[in-house]
Amino acid sequence: MPEKTAKTWDPAVVRTWLERRVVAARADQVVAERGGYALQDDCDKATAEEMVCSLMLKGRTTPDTQEALSTALRALLDRDEYLWRGVYNDTRFDRHVRSYVKRLIKMAKTNDGFDKVAHYQ
């Protein structure tokens, strides 16, 4: 069985992935908001994804290295609460943010998944 070779870290690929996830999350929010009360959880989930990806693209937290991205994500995970616009349920939103940050920490650690830029993941 052939061994998997480790991918080299490419900050441009990660940055592109984050940018596309922001766009996809905003589109998902629009769809969820049109769905009314039944899709408020989906809207909070998409809002959490937008917030995390947007924060990773700002200023000094831009993911130039795996360590820098992991450190920024862990700092975000250490927050007590998260404030963002358009949130229906703060508790649910906090839970979605934490789960999405954990997902990104795992992706950064393994450097896997950043090449998948399809809208739905």
CSV table of C-alpha atoms in Angstrom, one decimal:
chain,number,residue,atom,x,y,z
A,1,MET,CA,0.0,0.0,0.0
A,2,PRO,CA,1.5,3.4,-1.0
A,3,GLU,CA,2.3,5.8,1.8
A,4,LYS,CA,0.6,9.2,1.8
A,5,THR,CA,3.1,12.0,1.4
A,6,ALA,CA,2.7,15.0,3.6
A,7,LYS,CA,1.4,18.1,1.8
A,8,THR,CA,3.5,21.2,2.1
A,9,TRP,CA,1.8,24.2,3.7
A,10,ASP,CA,0.6,26.7,1.1
A,11,PRO,CA,-0.7,29.9,2.7
A,12,ALA,CA,-2.3,31.0,-0.6
A,13,VAL,CA,-4.4,27.9,-0.8
A,14,VAL,CA,-5.5,28.3,2.8
A,15,ARG,CA,-6.3,32.0,2.3
A,16,THR,CA,-8.3,31.1,-0.9
A,17,TRP,CA,-10.2,28.4,1.0
A,18,LEU,CA,-11.0,30.8,3.9
A,19,GLU,CA,-12.2,33.5,1.4
A,20,ARG,CA,-14.4,31.0,-0.4
A,21,ARG,CA,-15.9,29.7,2.9
A,22,VAL,CA,-16.8,33.3,3.8
A,23,VAL,CA,-18.7,33.7,0.5
A,24,ALA,CA,-20.4,30.3,0.9
A,25,ALA,CA,-21.4,31.0,4.5
A,26,ARG,CA,-23.0,34.3,3.5
A,27,ALA,CA,-24.9,32.6,0.7
A,28,ASP,CA,-26.0,29.9,3.2
A,29,GLN,CA,-27.2,32.6,5.6
A,30,VAL,CA,-29.4,34.2,2.9
A,31,VAL,CA,-31.0,30.8,2.2
A,32,ALA,CA,-31.6,30.1,5.9
A,33,GLU,CA,-33.0,33.5,6.5
A,34,ARG,CA,-35.5,33.0,3.7
A,35,GLY,CA,-36.5,29.7,5.4
A,36,GLY,CA,-37.8,31.5,8.5
A,37,TYR,CA,-38.0,30.1,12.0
A,38,ALA,CA,-37.3,26.5,11.0
A,39,LEU,CA,-33.9,27.4,9.6
A,40,GLN,CA,-32.6,29.7,12.3
A,41,ASP,CA,-30.1,27.1,13.5
A,42,ASP,CA,-28.7,26.8,10.0
A,43,CYS,CA,-28.4,30.5,9.8
A,44,ASP,CA,-26.5,30.6,13.2
A,45,LYS,CA,-24.2,27.8,11.9
A,46,ALA,CA,-23.4,29.7,8.7
A,47,THR,CA,-22.9,32.9,10.6
A,48,ALA,CA,-20.4,31.1,12.9
A,49,GLU,CA,-18.5,29.8,9.9
A,50,GLU,CA,-18.4,33.3,8.4
A,51,MET,CA,-17.2,34.8,11.6
A,52,VAL,CA,-14.3,32.3,12.2
A,53,CYS,CA,-13.1,32.5,8.6
A,54,SER,CA,-13.3,36.3,8.5
A,55,LEU,CA,-11.4,36.6,11.7
A,56,MET,CA,-8.6,34.3,10.4
A,57,LEU,CA,-8.3,36.5,7.3
A,58,LYS,CA,-7.8,39.8,9.2
A,59,GLY,CA,-4.6,41.4,10.1
A,60,ARG,CA,-1.9,39.5,11.9
A,61,THR,CA,-3.8,36.3,12.0
A,62,THR,CA,-3.5,35.7,8.3
A,63,PRO,CA,-2.4,32.0,8.1
A,64,ASP,CA,1.2,32.3,6.8
A,65,THR,CA,2.2,29.1,8.7
A,66,GLN,CA,0.4,26.2,10.2
A,67,GLU,CA,1.6,27.3,13.7
A,68,ALA,CA,0.3,30.8,13.2
A,69,LEU,CA,-3.1,29.5,12.1
A,70,SER,CA,-3.3,27.0,14.9
A,71,THR,CA,-2.3,29.7,17.5
A,72,ALA,CA,-4.9,32.1,16.2
A,73,LEU,CA,-7.6,29.4,16.2
A,74,ARG,CA,-6.7,28.4,19.8
A,75,ALA,CA,-6.9,32.0,20.9
A,76,LEU,CA,-10.3,32.2,19.4
A,77,LEU,CA,-11.4,29.0,21.1
A,78,ASP,CA,-10.3,30.4,24.5
A,79,ARG,CA,-12.8,33.3,24.3
A,80,ASP,CA,-15.7,33.1,26.8
A,81,GLU,CA,-18.3,34.3,24.3
A,82,TYR,CA,-18.6,35.4,20.7
A,83,LEU,CA,-20.4,38.5,19.4
A,84,TRP,CA,-21.4,38.8,15.8
A,85,ARG,CA,-24.3,40.3,13.9
A,86,GLY,CA,-27.4,38.4,12.8
A,87,VAL,CA,-27.4,35.7,15.5
A,88,TYR,CA,-30.7,34.2,16.5
A,89,ASN,CA,-29.6,32.2,19.6
A,90,ASP,CA,-26.3,33.2,21.4
A,91,THR,CA,-25.9,29.8,23.1
A,92,ARG,CA,-26.3,27.9,19.9
A,93,PHE,CA,-24.1,30.3,18.0
A,94,ASP,CA,-21.3,29.9,20.6
A,95,ARG,CA,-21.5,26.1,20.3
A,96,HIS,CA,-21.3,26.3,16.5
A,97,VAL,CA,-18.3,28.6,16.6
A,98,ARG,CA,-16.5,26.3,19.0
A,99,SER,CA,-17.2,23.2,16.8
A,100,TYR,CA,-16.1,25.0,13.7
A,101,VAL,CA,-12.9,26.3,15.3
A,102,LYS,CA,-12.1,22.7,16.4
A,103,ARG,CA,-12.7,21.5,12.9
A,104,LEU,CA,-10.2,24.1,11.5
A,105,ILE,CA,-7.6,23.3,14.2
A,106,LYS,CA,-7.8,19.7,13.1
A,107,MET,CA,-7.5,20.7,9.4
A,108,ALA,CA,-4.5,23.0,10.2
A,109,LYS,CA,-2.8,20.2,12.1
A,110,THR,CA,-3.2,17.6,9.3
A,111,ASN,CA,-3.0,20.2,6.5
A,112,ASP,CA,-5.9,18.4,4.9
A,113,GLY,CA,-9.1,19.8,3.3
A,114,PHE,CA,-8.0,23.2,2.2
A,115,ASP,CA,-7.9,22.1,-1.4
A,116,LYS,CA,-11.6,21.4,-1.3
A,117,VAL,CA,-13.2,24.7,-2.4
A,118,ALA,CA,-16.7,23.4,-3.4
A,119,HIS,CA,-19.6,25.4,-1.9
A,120,TYR,CA,-21.0,22.6,0.1
A,121,GLN,CA,-18.7,20.6,2.4
